[in-house]
């Protein structure tokens, strides 16, 4: 509902091109306003980010607790993977151009919606297969309870991260899920 169609060429040259460009821009803005997670939109965002990051106009910011916690987990022998609705390219740009510098070495792999939607349990099984790990040996951190529910269906451990700006949780969600406000609250066993 509200989608902006892209018109077909009618043979009017420059006018056609301008109408098509405006329709594409309007369609992209419409998708972004609805926080659509389509692979094509996320890939377009990744291309735009690449231009901004490589030109030095943007740097990714992380909450202060994230990088120290991830470094500690890595030192303990744990693997860290990113699963995001943002494209793999966008993820690599974020971690490669952050206010902490290039921290790509902290991430063992990246997954996006090409593996499946984050609200589908099969996506988490595919990730586990891809990294050669049992789903019950994975901890998934998210701020979206629909994703948490899908991960749990796949026998993945879950913690819901509560941060400023995240969507609010219902009372039932607050009591059902393990909640954290900082990565430093996680005490994980070292891997063997």
mmCIF file with all atom_site columns, C-alpha atoms in Angstrom:
data_model
loop_
_atom_site.group_PDB
_atom_site.id
_atom_site.type_symbol
_atom_site.label_atom_id
_atom_site.label_alt_id
_atom_site.label_comp_id
_atom_site.label_asym_id
_atom_site.label_entity_id
_atom_site.label_seq_id
_atom_site.pdbx_PDB_ins_code
_atom_site.Cartn_x
_atom_site.Cartn_y
_atom_site.Cartn_z
_atom_site.occupancy
_atom_site.B_iso_or_equiv
_atom_site.pdbx_formal_charge
_atom_site.auth_seq_id
_atom_site.auth_comp_id
_atom_site.auth_asym_id
_atom_site.auth_atom_id
_atom_site.pdbx_PDB_model_num
ATOM 1   C CA . UNK A 1 1   ? 0.000  0.000   0.000   1.00 0.00 ? 1   UNK A CA 1
ATOM 2   C CA . UNK A 1 2   ? 1.440  3.308   -1.054  1.00 0.00 ? 2   UNK A CA 1
ATOM 3   C CA . UNK A 1 3   ? 4.080  1.799   -3.332  1.00 0.00 ? 3   UNK A CA 1
ATOM 4   C CA . UNK A 1 4   ? 5.480  4.136   -5.977  1.00 0.00 ? 4   UNK A CA 1
ATOM 5   C CA . UNK A 1 5   ? 5.528  2.393   -9.370  1.00 0.00 ? 5   UNK A CA 1
ATOM 6   C CA . UNK A 1 6   ? 8.410  2.979   -11.781 1.00 0.00 ? 6   UNK A CA 1
ATOM 7   C CA . UNK A 1 7   ? 6.968  4.105   -15.150 1.00 0.00 ? 7   UNK A CA 1
ATOM 8   C CA . UNK A 1 8   ? 7.946  2.440   -18.390 1.00 0.00 ? 8   UNK A CA 1
ATOM 9   C CA . UNK A 1 9   ? 9.638  4.506   -21.080 1.00 0.00 ? 9   UNK A CA 1
ATOM 10  C CA . UNK A 1 10  ? 7.171  6.225   -23.398 1.00 0.00 ? 10  UNK A CA 1
ATOM 11  C CA . UNK A 1 11  ? 9.691  7.489   -25.940 1.00 0.00 ? 11  UNK A CA 1
ATOM 12  C CA . UNK A 1 12  ? 9.956  11.053  -24.623 1.00 0.00 ? 12  UNK A CA 1
ATOM 13  C CA . UNK A 1 13  ? 13.722 10.869  -24.007 1.00 0.00 ? 13  UNK A CA 1
ATOM 14  C CA . UNK A 1 14  ? 14.859 13.269  -21.290 1.00 0.00 ? 14  UNK A CA 1
ATOM 15  C CA . UNK A 1 15  ? 11.344 13.628  -19.811 1.00 0.00 ? 15  UNK A CA 1
ATOM 16  C CA . UNK A 1 16  ? 11.088 9.815   -19.494 1.00 0.00 ? 16  UNK A CA 1
ATOM 17  C CA . UNK A 1 17  ? 14.474 9.642   -17.811 1.00 0.00 ? 17  UNK A CA 1
ATOM 18  C CA . UNK A 1 18  ? 13.609 12.392  -15.321 1.00 0.00 ? 18  UNK A CA 1
ATOM 19  C CA . UNK A 1 19  ? 10.254 10.745  -14.500 1.00 0.00 ? 19  UNK A CA 1
ATOM 20  C CA . UNK A 1 20  ? 11.929 7.360   -13.999 1.00 0.00 ? 20  UNK A CA 1
ATOM 21  C CA . UNK A 1 21  ? 14.664 8.817   -11.783 1.00 0.00 ? 21  UNK A CA 1
ATOM 22  C CA . UNK A 1 22  ? 12.107 10.657  -9.650  1.00 0.00 ? 22  UNK A CA 1
ATOM 23  C CA . UNK A 1 23  ? 9.949  7.528   -9.385  1.00 0.00 ? 23  UNK A CA 1
ATOM 24  C CA . UNK A 1 24  ? 12.961 5.457   -8.267  1.00 0.00 ? 24  UNK A CA 1
ATOM 25  C CA . UNK A 1 25  ? 13.896 8.082   -5.663  1.00 0.00 ? 25  UNK A CA 1
ATOM 26  C CA . UNK A 1 26  ? 10.284 8.252   -4.434  1.00 0.00 ? 26  UNK A CA 1
ATOM 27  C CA . UNK A 1 27  ? 10.071 4.436   -4.297  1.00 0.00 ? 27  UNK A CA 1
ATOM 28  C CA . UNK A 1 28  ? 13.310 4.165   -2.310  1.00 0.00 ? 28  UNK A CA 1
ATOM 29  C CA . UNK A 1 29  ? 12.142 6.872   0.111   1.00 0.00 ? 29  UNK A CA 1
ATOM 30  C CA . UNK A 1 30  ? 8.810  5.048   0.518   1.00 0.00 ? 30  UNK A CA 1
ATOM 31  C CA . UNK A 1 31  ? 10.595 1.759   1.306   1.00 0.00 ? 31  UNK A CA 1
ATOM 32  C CA . UNK A 1 32  ? 12.919 3.474   3.793   1.00 0.00 ? 32  UNK A CA 1
ATOM 33  C CA . UNK A 1 33  ? 9.998  5.220   5.522   1.00 0.00 ? 33  UNK A CA 1
ATOM 34  C CA . UNK A 1 34  ? 8.486  1.775   6.169   1.00 0.00 ? 34  UNK A CA 1
ATOM 35  C CA . UNK A 1 35  ? 11.860 0.340   7.286   1.00 0.00 ? 35  UNK A CA 1
ATOM 36  C CA . UNK A 1 36  ? 11.577 -2.298  4.576   1.00 0.00 ? 36  UNK A CA 1
ATOM 37  C CA . UNK A 1 37  ? 14.213 -5.038  4.801   1.00 0.00 ? 37  UNK A CA 1
ATOM 38  C CA . UNK A 1 38  ? 14.314 -5.983  1.120   1.00 0.00 ? 38  UNK A CA 1
ATOM 39  C CA . UNK A 1 39  ? 17.629 -7.260  -0.155  1.00 0.00 ? 39  UNK A CA 1
ATOM 40  C CA . UNK A 1 40  ? 17.595 -4.801  -3.088  1.00 0.00 ? 40  UNK A CA 1
ATOM 41  C CA . UNK A 1 41  ? 17.053 -1.787  -0.807  1.00 0.00 ? 41  UNK A CA 1
ATOM 42  C CA . UNK A 1 42  ? 19.778 -2.907  1.579   1.00 0.00 ? 42  UNK A CA 1
ATOM 43  C CA . UNK A 1 43  ? 22.178 -3.404  -1.341  1.00 0.00 ? 43  UNK A CA 1
ATOM 44  C CA . UNK A 1 44  ? 21.407 0.112   -2.598  1.00 0.00 ? 44  UNK A CA 1
ATOM 45  C CA . UNK A 1 45  ? 22.062 1.477   0.884   1.00 0.00 ? 45  UNK A CA 1
ATOM 46  C CA . UNK A 1 46  ? 25.348 -0.435  0.907   1.00 0.00 ? 46  UNK A CA 1
ATOM 47  C CA . UNK A 1 47  ? 26.435 1.213   -2.353  1.00 0.00 ? 47  UNK A CA 1
ATOM 48  C CA . UNK A 1 48  ? 25.530 4.645   -0.974  1.00 0.00 ? 48  UNK A CA 1
ATOM 49  C CA . UNK A 1 49  ? 27.393 3.923   2.259   1.00 0.00 ? 49  UNK A CA 1
ATOM 50  C CA . UNK A 1 50  ? 30.477 2.783   0.329   1.00 0.00 ? 50  UNK A CA 1
ATOM 51  C CA . UNK A 1 51  ? 30.672 6.154   -1.389  1.00 0.00 ? 51  UNK A CA 1
ATOM 52  C CA . UNK A 1 52  ? 30.273 8.034   1.915   1.00 0.00 ? 52  UNK A CA 1
ATOM 53  C CA . UNK A 1 53  ? 32.643 5.823   3.940   1.00 0.00 ? 53  UNK A CA 1
ATOM 54  C CA . UNK A 1 54  ? 35.420 5.708   1.352   1.00 0.00 ? 54  UNK A CA 1
ATOM 55  C CA . UNK A 1 55  ? 35.206 9.488   0.929   1.00 0.00 ? 55  UNK A CA 1
ATOM 56  C CA . UNK A 1 56  ? 35.659 9.810   4.699   1.00 0.00 ? 56  UNK A CA 1
ATOM 57  C CA . UNK A 1 57  ? 32.295 11.537  5.154   1.00 0.00 ? 57  UNK A CA 1
ATOM 58  C CA . UNK A 1 58  ? 30.937 8.864   7.493   1.00 0.00 ? 58  UNK A CA 1
ATOM 59  C CA . UNK A 1 59  ? 32.214 6.699   10.352  1.00 0.00 ? 59  UNK A CA 1
ATOM 60  C CA . UNK A 1 60  ? 30.266 4.010   12.180  1.00 0.00 ? 60  UNK A CA 1
ATOM 61  C CA . UNK A 1 61  ? 29.718 4.502   15.887  1.00 0.00 ? 61  UNK A CA 1
ATOM 62  C CA . UNK A 1 62  ? 29.292 1.671   18.374  1.00 0.00 ? 62  UNK A CA 1
ATOM 63  C CA . UNK A 1 63  ? 28.067 1.791   21.943  1.00 0.00 ? 63  UNK A CA 1
ATOM 64  C CA . UNK A 1 64  ? 31.107 2.113   24.245  1.00 0.00 ? 64  UNK A CA 1
ATOM 65  C CA . UNK A 1 65  ? 30.706 -1.425  25.650  1.00 0.00 ? 65  UNK A CA 1
ATOM 66  C CA . UNK A 1 66  ? 30.602 -3.251  22.296  1.00 0.00 ? 66  UNK A CA 1
ATOM 67  C CA . UNK A 1 67  ? 34.192 -3.298  21.023  1.00 0.00 ? 67  UNK A CA 1
ATOM 68  C CA . UNK A 1 68  ? 35.817 -4.086  24.430  1.00 0.00 ? 68  UNK A CA 1
ATOM 69  C CA . UNK A 1 69  ? 33.352 -6.949  24.962  1.00 0.00 ? 69  UNK A CA 1
ATOM 70  C CA . UNK A 1 70  ? 33.913 -8.384  21.490  1.00 0.00 ? 70  UNK A CA 1
ATOM 71  C CA . UNK A 1 71  ? 37.702 -8.155  21.949  1.00 0.00 ? 71  UNK A CA 1
ATOM 72  C CA . UNK A 1 72  ? 37.359 -10.057 25.244  1.00 0.00 ? 72  UNK A CA 1
ATOM 73  C CA . UNK A 1 73  ? 35.207 -12.769 23.610  1.00 0.00 ? 73  UNK A CA 1
ATOM 74  C CA . UNK A 1 74  ? 37.709 -13.135 20.774  1.00 0.00 ? 74  UNK A CA 1
ATOM 75  C CA . UNK A 1 75  ? 40.604 -13.409 23.245  1.00 0.00 ? 75  UNK A CA 1
ATOM 76  C CA . UNK A 1 76  ? 38.643 -16.178 24.986  1.00 0.00 ? 76  UNK A CA 1
ATOM 77  C CA . UNK A 1 77  ? 38.517 -18.080 21.683  1.00 0.00 ? 77  UNK A CA 1
ATOM 78  C CA . UNK A 1 78  ? 34.925 -17.302 20.723  1.00 0.00 ? 78  UNK A CA 1
ATOM 79  C CA . UNK A 1 79  ? 33.806 -16.655 17.185  1.00 0.00 ? 79  UNK A CA 1
ATOM 80  C CA . UNK A 1 80  ? 31.755 -13.565 16.371  1.00 0.00 ? 80  UNK A CA 1
ATOM 81  C CA . UNK A 1 81  ? 29.423 -13.342 13.387  1.00 0.00 ? 81  UNK A CA 1
ATOM 82  C CA . UNK A 1 82  ? 27.156 -10.542 12.261  1.00 0.00 ? 82  UNK A CA 1
ATOM 83  C CA . UNK A 1 83  ? 23.643 -11.276 10.995  1.00 0.00 ? 83  UNK A CA 1
ATOM 84  C CA . UNK A 1 84  ? 21.960 -8.112  9.840   1.00 0.00 ? 84  UNK A CA 1
ATOM 85  C CA . UNK A 1 85  ? 19.223 -6.965  7.515   1.00 0.00 ? 85  UNK A CA 1
ATOM 86  C CA . UNK A 1 86  ? 21.941 -4.627  6.209   1.00 0.00 ? 86  UNK A CA 1
ATOM 87  C CA . UNK A 1 87  ? 23.904 -6.127  3.329   1.00 0.00 ? 87  UNK A CA 1
ATOM 88  C CA . UNK A 1 88  ? 27.218 -7.876  3.943   1.00 0.00 ? 88  UNK A CA 1
ATOM 89  C CA . UNK A 1 89  ? 28.873 -5.017  2.051   1.00 0.00 ? 89  UNK A CA 1
ATOM 90  C CA . UNK A 1 90  ? 27.275 -2.467  4.392   1.00 0.00 ? 90  UNK A CA 1
ATOM 91  C CA . UNK A 1 91  ? 28.353 -4.479  7.439   1.00 0.00 ? 91  UNK A CA 1
ATOM 92  C CA . UNK A 1 92  ? 31.944 -4.565  6.238   1.00 0.00 ? 92  UNK A CA 1
ATOM 93  C CA . UNK A 1 93  ? 31.872 -0.827  5.599   1.00 0.00 ? 93  UNK A CA 1
ATOM 94  C CA . UNK A 1 94  ? 30.594 -0.185  9.135   1.00 0.00 ? 94  UNK A CA 1
ATOM 95  C CA . UNK A 1 95  ? 33.228 -2.346  10.793  1.00 0.00 ? 95  UNK A CA 1
ATOM 96  C CA . UNK A 1 96  ? 35.976 -1.179  8.446   1.00 0.00 ? 96  UNK A CA 1
ATOM 97  C CA . UNK A 1 97  ? 35.309 2.551   8.924   1.00 0.00 ? 97  UNK A CA 1
ATOM 98  C CA . UNK A 1 98  ? 34.375 3.053   12.549  1.00 0.00 ? 98  UNK A CA 1
ATOM 99  C CA . UNK A 1 99  ? 35.269 5.598   15.191  1.00 0.00 ? 99  UNK A CA 1
ATOM 100 C CA . UNK A 1 100 ? 37.268 2.686   16.672  1.00 0.00 ? 100 UNK A CA 1
ATOM 101 C CA . UNK A 1 101 ? 39.198 2.305   13.414  1.00 0.00 ? 101 UNK A CA 1
ATOM 102 C CA . UNK A 1 102 ? 39.068 -0.794  11.209  1.00 0.00 ? 102 UNK A CA 1
ATOM 103 C CA . UNK A 1 103 ? 37.690 -3.527  13.455  1.00 0.00 ? 103 UNK A CA 1
ATOM 104 C CA . UNK A 1 104 ? 36.858 -6.088  10.769  1.00 0.00 ? 104 UNK A CA 1
ATOM 105 C CA . UNK A 1 105 ? 39.364 -8.482  12.352  1.00 0.00 ? 105 UNK A CA 1
ATOM 106 C CA . UNK A 1 106 ? 36.929 -8.887  15.256  1.00 0.00 ? 106 UNK A CA 1
ATOM 107 C CA . UNK A 1 107 ? 34.308 -10.504 13.023  1.00 0.00 ? 107 UNK A CA 1
ATOM 108 C CA . UNK A 1 108 ? 34.599 -14.060 11.726  1.00 0.00 ? 108 UNK A CA 1
ATOM 109 C CA . UNK A 1 109 ? 31.837 -13.741 9.150   1.00 0.00 ? 109 UNK A CA 1
ATOM 110 C CA . UNK A 1 110 ? 28.833 -11.816 7.940   1.00 0.00 ? 110 UNK A CA 1
ATOM 111 C CA . UNK A 1 111 ? 25.280 -12.816 7.035   1.00 0.00 ? 111 UNK A CA 1
ATOM 112 C CA . UNK A 1 112 ? 22.449 -10.792 5.563   1.00 0.00 ? 112 UNK A CA 1
ATOM 113 C CA . UNK A 1 113 ? 18.970 -11.448 4.174   1.00 0.00 ? 113 UNK A CA 1
ATOM 114 C CA . UNK A 1 114 ? 20.432 -13.585 1.370   1.00 0.00 ? 114 UNK A CA 1
ATOM 115 C CA . UNK A 1 115 ? 20.586 -16.400 3.981   1.00 0.00 ? 115 UNK A CA 1
ATOM 116 C CA . UNK A 1 116 ? 16.935 -15.717 4.853   1.00 0.00 ? 116 UNK A CA 1
ATOM 117 C CA . UNK A 1 117 ? 14.759 -13.308 6.764   1.00 0.00 ? 117 UNK A CA 1
ATOM 118 C CA . UNK A 1 118 ? 15.681 -12.677 10.395  1.00 0.00 ? 118 UNK A CA 1
ATOM 119 C CA . UNK A 1 119 ? 12.134 -13.526 11.511  1.00 0.00 ? 119 UNK A CA 1
ATOM 120 C CA . UNK A 1 120 ? 12.341 -17.062 10.048  1.00 0.00 ? 120 UNK A CA 1
ATOM 121 C CA . UNK A 1 121 ? 13.834 -19.843 12.170  1.00 0.00 ? 121 UNK A CA 1
ATOM 122 C CA . UNK A 1 122 ? 15.281 -21.607 9.133   1.00 0.00 ? 122 UNK A CA 1
ATOM 123 C CA . UNK A 1 123 ? 17.680 -18.675 8.637   1.00 0.00 ? 123 UNK A CA 1
ATOM 124 C CA . UNK A 1 124 ? 19.358 -19.453 11.969  1.00 0.00 ? 124 UNK A CA 1
ATOM 125 C CA . UNK A 1 125 ? 19.684 -23.135 11.082  1.00 0.00 ? 125 UNK A CA 1
ATOM 126 C CA . UNK A 1 126 ? 21.314 -22.174 7.779   1.00 0.00 ? 126 UNK A CA 1
ATOM 127 C CA . UNK A 1 127 ? 23.795 -19.927 9.583   1.00 0.00 ? 127 UNK A CA 1
ATOM 128 C CA . UNK A 1 128 ? 24.657 -22.704 12.043  1.00 0.00 ? 128 UNK A CA 1
ATOM 129 C CA . UNK A 1 129 ? 25.224 -25.115 9.142   1.00 0.00 ? 129 UNK A CA 1
ATOM 130 C CA . UNK A 1 130 ? 27.312 -22.537 7.312   1.00 0.00 ? 130 UNK A CA 1
ATOM 131 C CA . UNK A 1 131 ? 29.657 -21.980 10.269  1.00 0.00 ? 131 UNK A CA 1
ATOM 132 C CA . UNK A 1 132 ? 29.720 -25.657 11.259  1.00 0.00 ? 132 UNK A CA 1
ATOM 133 C CA . UNK A 1 133 ? 28.155 -25.130 14.658  1.00 0.00 ? 133 UNK A CA 1
ATOM 134 C CA . UNK A 1 134 ? 25.182 -26.569 16.492  1.00 0.00 ? 134 UNK A CA 1
ATOM 135 C CA . UNK A 1 135 ? 22.404 -24.014 16.923  1.00 0.00 ? 135 UNK A CA 1
ATOM 136 C CA . UNK A 1 136 ? 22.425 -24.572 20.700  1.00 0.00 ? 136 UNK A CA 1
ATOM 137 C CA . UNK A 1 137 ? 26.051 -23.354 20.794  1.00 0.00 ? 137 UNK A CA 1
ATOM 138 C CA . UNK A 1 138 ? 25.068 -19.943 19.406  1.00 0.00 ? 138 UNK A CA 1
ATOM 139 C CA . UNK A 1 139 ? 24.024 -16.834 21.304  1.00 0.00 ? 139 UNK A CA 1
ATOM 140 C CA . UNK A 1 140 ? 22.071 -14.355 19.185  1.00 0.00 ? 140 UNK A CA 1
ATOM 141 C CA . UNK A 1 141 ? 21.863 -10.740 20.340  1.00 0.00 ? 141 UNK A CA 1
ATOM 142 C CA . UNK A 1 142 ? 18.997 -8.635  18.996  1.00 0.00 ? 142 UNK A CA 1
ATOM 143 C CA . UNK A 1 143 ? 16.693 -5.794  19.885  1.00 0.00 ? 143 UNK A CA 1
ATOM 144 C CA . UNK A 1 144 ? 13.762 -7.257  17.916  1.00 0.00 ? 144 UNK A CA 1
ATOM 145 C CA . UNK A 1 145 ? 11.646 -9.833  19.730  1.00 0.00 ? 145 UNK A CA 1
ATOM 146 C CA . UNK A 1 146 ? 10.271 -11.328 16.487  1.00 0.00 ? 146 UNK A CA 1
ATOM 147 C CA . UNK A 1 147 ? 13.869 -12.175 15.560  1.00 0.00 ? 147 UNK A CA 1
ATOM 148 C CA . UNK A 1 148 ? 14.496 -13.497 19.065  1.00 0.00 ? 148 UNK A CA 1
ATOM 149 C CA . UNK A 1 149 ? 11.469 -15.769 18.763  1.00 0.00 ? 149 UNK A CA 1
ATOM 150 C CA . UNK A 1 150 ? 12.612 -17.119 15.373  1.00 0.00 ? 150 UNK A CA 1
ATOM 151 C CA . UNK A 1 151 ? 16.116 -17.792 16.719  1.00 0.00 ? 151 UNK A CA 1
ATOM 152 C CA . UNK A 1 152 ? 14.695 -19.604 19.756  1.00 0.00 ? 152 UNK A CA 1
ATOM 153 C CA . UNK A 1 153 ? 12.564 -21.790 17.453  1.00 0.00 ? 153 UNK A CA 1
ATOM 154 C CA . UNK A 1 154 ? 15.860 -22.916 15.888  1.00 0.00 ? 154 UNK A CA 1
ATOM 155 C CA . UNK A 1 155 ? 17.275 -23.770 19.353  1.00 0.00 ? 155 UNK A CA 1
ATOM 156 C CA . UNK A 1 156 ? 19.540 -20.713 19.415  1.00 0.00 ? 156 UNK A CA 1
ATOM 157 C CA . UNK A 1 157 ? 20.170 -18.933 22.739  1.00 0.00 ? 157 UNK A CA 1
ATOM 158 C CA . UNK A 1 158 ? 18.951 -15.340 22.745  1.00 0.00 ? 158 UNK A CA 1
ATOM 159 C CA . UNK A 1 159 ? 19.481 -12.129 24.685  1.00 0.00 ? 159 UNK A CA 1
ATOM 160 C CA . UNK A 1 160 ? 17.438 -9.049  23.856  1.00 0.00 ? 160 UNK A CA 1
ATOM 161 C CA . UNK A 1 161 ? 19.538 -5.896  23.927  1.00 0.00 ? 161 UNK A CA 1
ATOM 162 C CA . UNK A 1 162 ? 17.754 -2.880  25.393  1.00 0.00 ? 162 UNK A CA 1
ATOM 163 C CA . UNK A 1 163 ? 19.281 0.375   24.150  1.00 0.00 ? 163 UNK A CA 1
ATOM 164 C CA . UNK A 1 164 ? 18.143 3.983   23.805  1.00 0.00 ? 164 UNK A CA 1
ATOM 165 C CA . UNK A 1 165 ? 16.065 4.357   20.649  1.00 0.00 ? 165 UNK A CA 1
ATOM 166 C CA . UNK A 1 166 ? 14.970 0.709   20.460  1.00 0.00 ? 166 UNK A CA 1
ATOM 167 C CA . UNK A 1 167 ? 11.302 -0.198  20.246  1.00 0.00 ? 167 UNK A CA 1
ATOM 168 C CA . UNK A 1 168 ? 9.688  -0.693  23.626  1.00 0.00 ? 168 UNK A CA 1
ATOM 169 C CA . UNK A 1 169 ? 9.003  -4.156  24.999  1.00 0.00 ? 169 UNK A CA 1
ATOM 170 C CA . UNK A 1 170 ? 5.727  -5.449  26.377  1.00 0.00 ? 170 UNK A CA 1
ATOM 171 C CA . UNK A 1 171 ? 5.582  -6.612  29.990  1.00 0.00 ? 171 UNK A CA 1
ATOM 172 C CA . UNK A 1 172 ? 5.386  -10.211 28.739  1.00 0.00 ? 172 UNK A CA 1
ATOM 173 C CA . UNK A 1 173 ? 8.503  -9.737  26.574  1.00 0.00 ? 173 UNK A CA 1
ATOM 174 C CA . UNK A 1 174 ? 10.359 -8.164  29.503  1.00 0.00 ? 174 UNK A CA 1
ATOM 175 C CA . UNK A 1 175 ? 9.691  -11.191 31.690  1.00 0.00 ? 175 UNK A CA 1
ATOM 176 C CA . UNK A 1 176 ? 10.121 -13.851 28.990  1.00 0.00 ? 176 UNK A CA 1
ATOM 177 C CA . UNK A 1 177 ? 13.419 -12.834 27.386  1.00 0.00 ? 177 UNK A CA 1
ATOM 178 C CA . UNK A 1 178 ? 16.864 -12.452 28.918  1.00 0.00 ? 178 UNK A CA 1
ATOM 179 C CA . UNK A 1 179 ? 17.477 -8.708  28.700  1.00 0.00 ? 179 UNK A CA 1
ATOM 180 C CA . UNK A 1 180 ? 20.797 -6.877  28.693  1.00 0.00 ? 180 UNK A CA 1
ATOM 181 C CA . UNK A 1 181 ? 21.596 -3.177  28.474  1.00 0.00 ? 181 UNK A CA 1
ATOM 182 C CA . UNK A 1 182 ? 25.330 -3.659  27.871  1.00 0.00 ? 182 UNK A CA 1
ATOM 183 C CA . UNK A 1 183 ? 27.482 -6.348  26.276  1.00 0.00 ? 183 UNK A CA 1
ATOM 184 C CA . UNK A 1 184 ? 29.560 -6.298  29.457  1.00 0.00 ? 184 UNK A CA 1
ATOM 185 C CA . UNK A 1 185 ? 26.624 -8.014  31.203  1.00 0.00 ? 185 UNK A CA 1
ATOM 186 C CA . UNK A 1 186 ? 27.287 -11.209 29.234  1.00 0.00 ? 186 UNK A CA 1
ATOM 187 C CA . UNK A 1 187 ? 29.475 -13.807 30.880  1.00 0.00 ? 187 UNK A CA 1
ATOM 188 C CA . UNK A 1 188 ? 30.156 -16.418 28.265  1.00 0.00 ? 188 UNK A CA 1
ATOM 189 C CA . UNK A 1 189 ? 32.086 -19.659 28.686  1.00 0.00 ? 189 UNK A CA 1
ATOM 190 C CA . UNK A 1 190 ? 35.261 -19.803 26.631  1.00 0.00 ? 190 UNK A CA 1
ATOM 191 C CA . UNK A 1 191 ? 35.060 -22.001 23.569  1.00 0.00 ? 191 UNK A CA 1
ATOM 192 C CA . UNK A 1 192 ? 37.052 -25.189 23.262  1.00 0.00 ? 192 UNK A CA 1
#
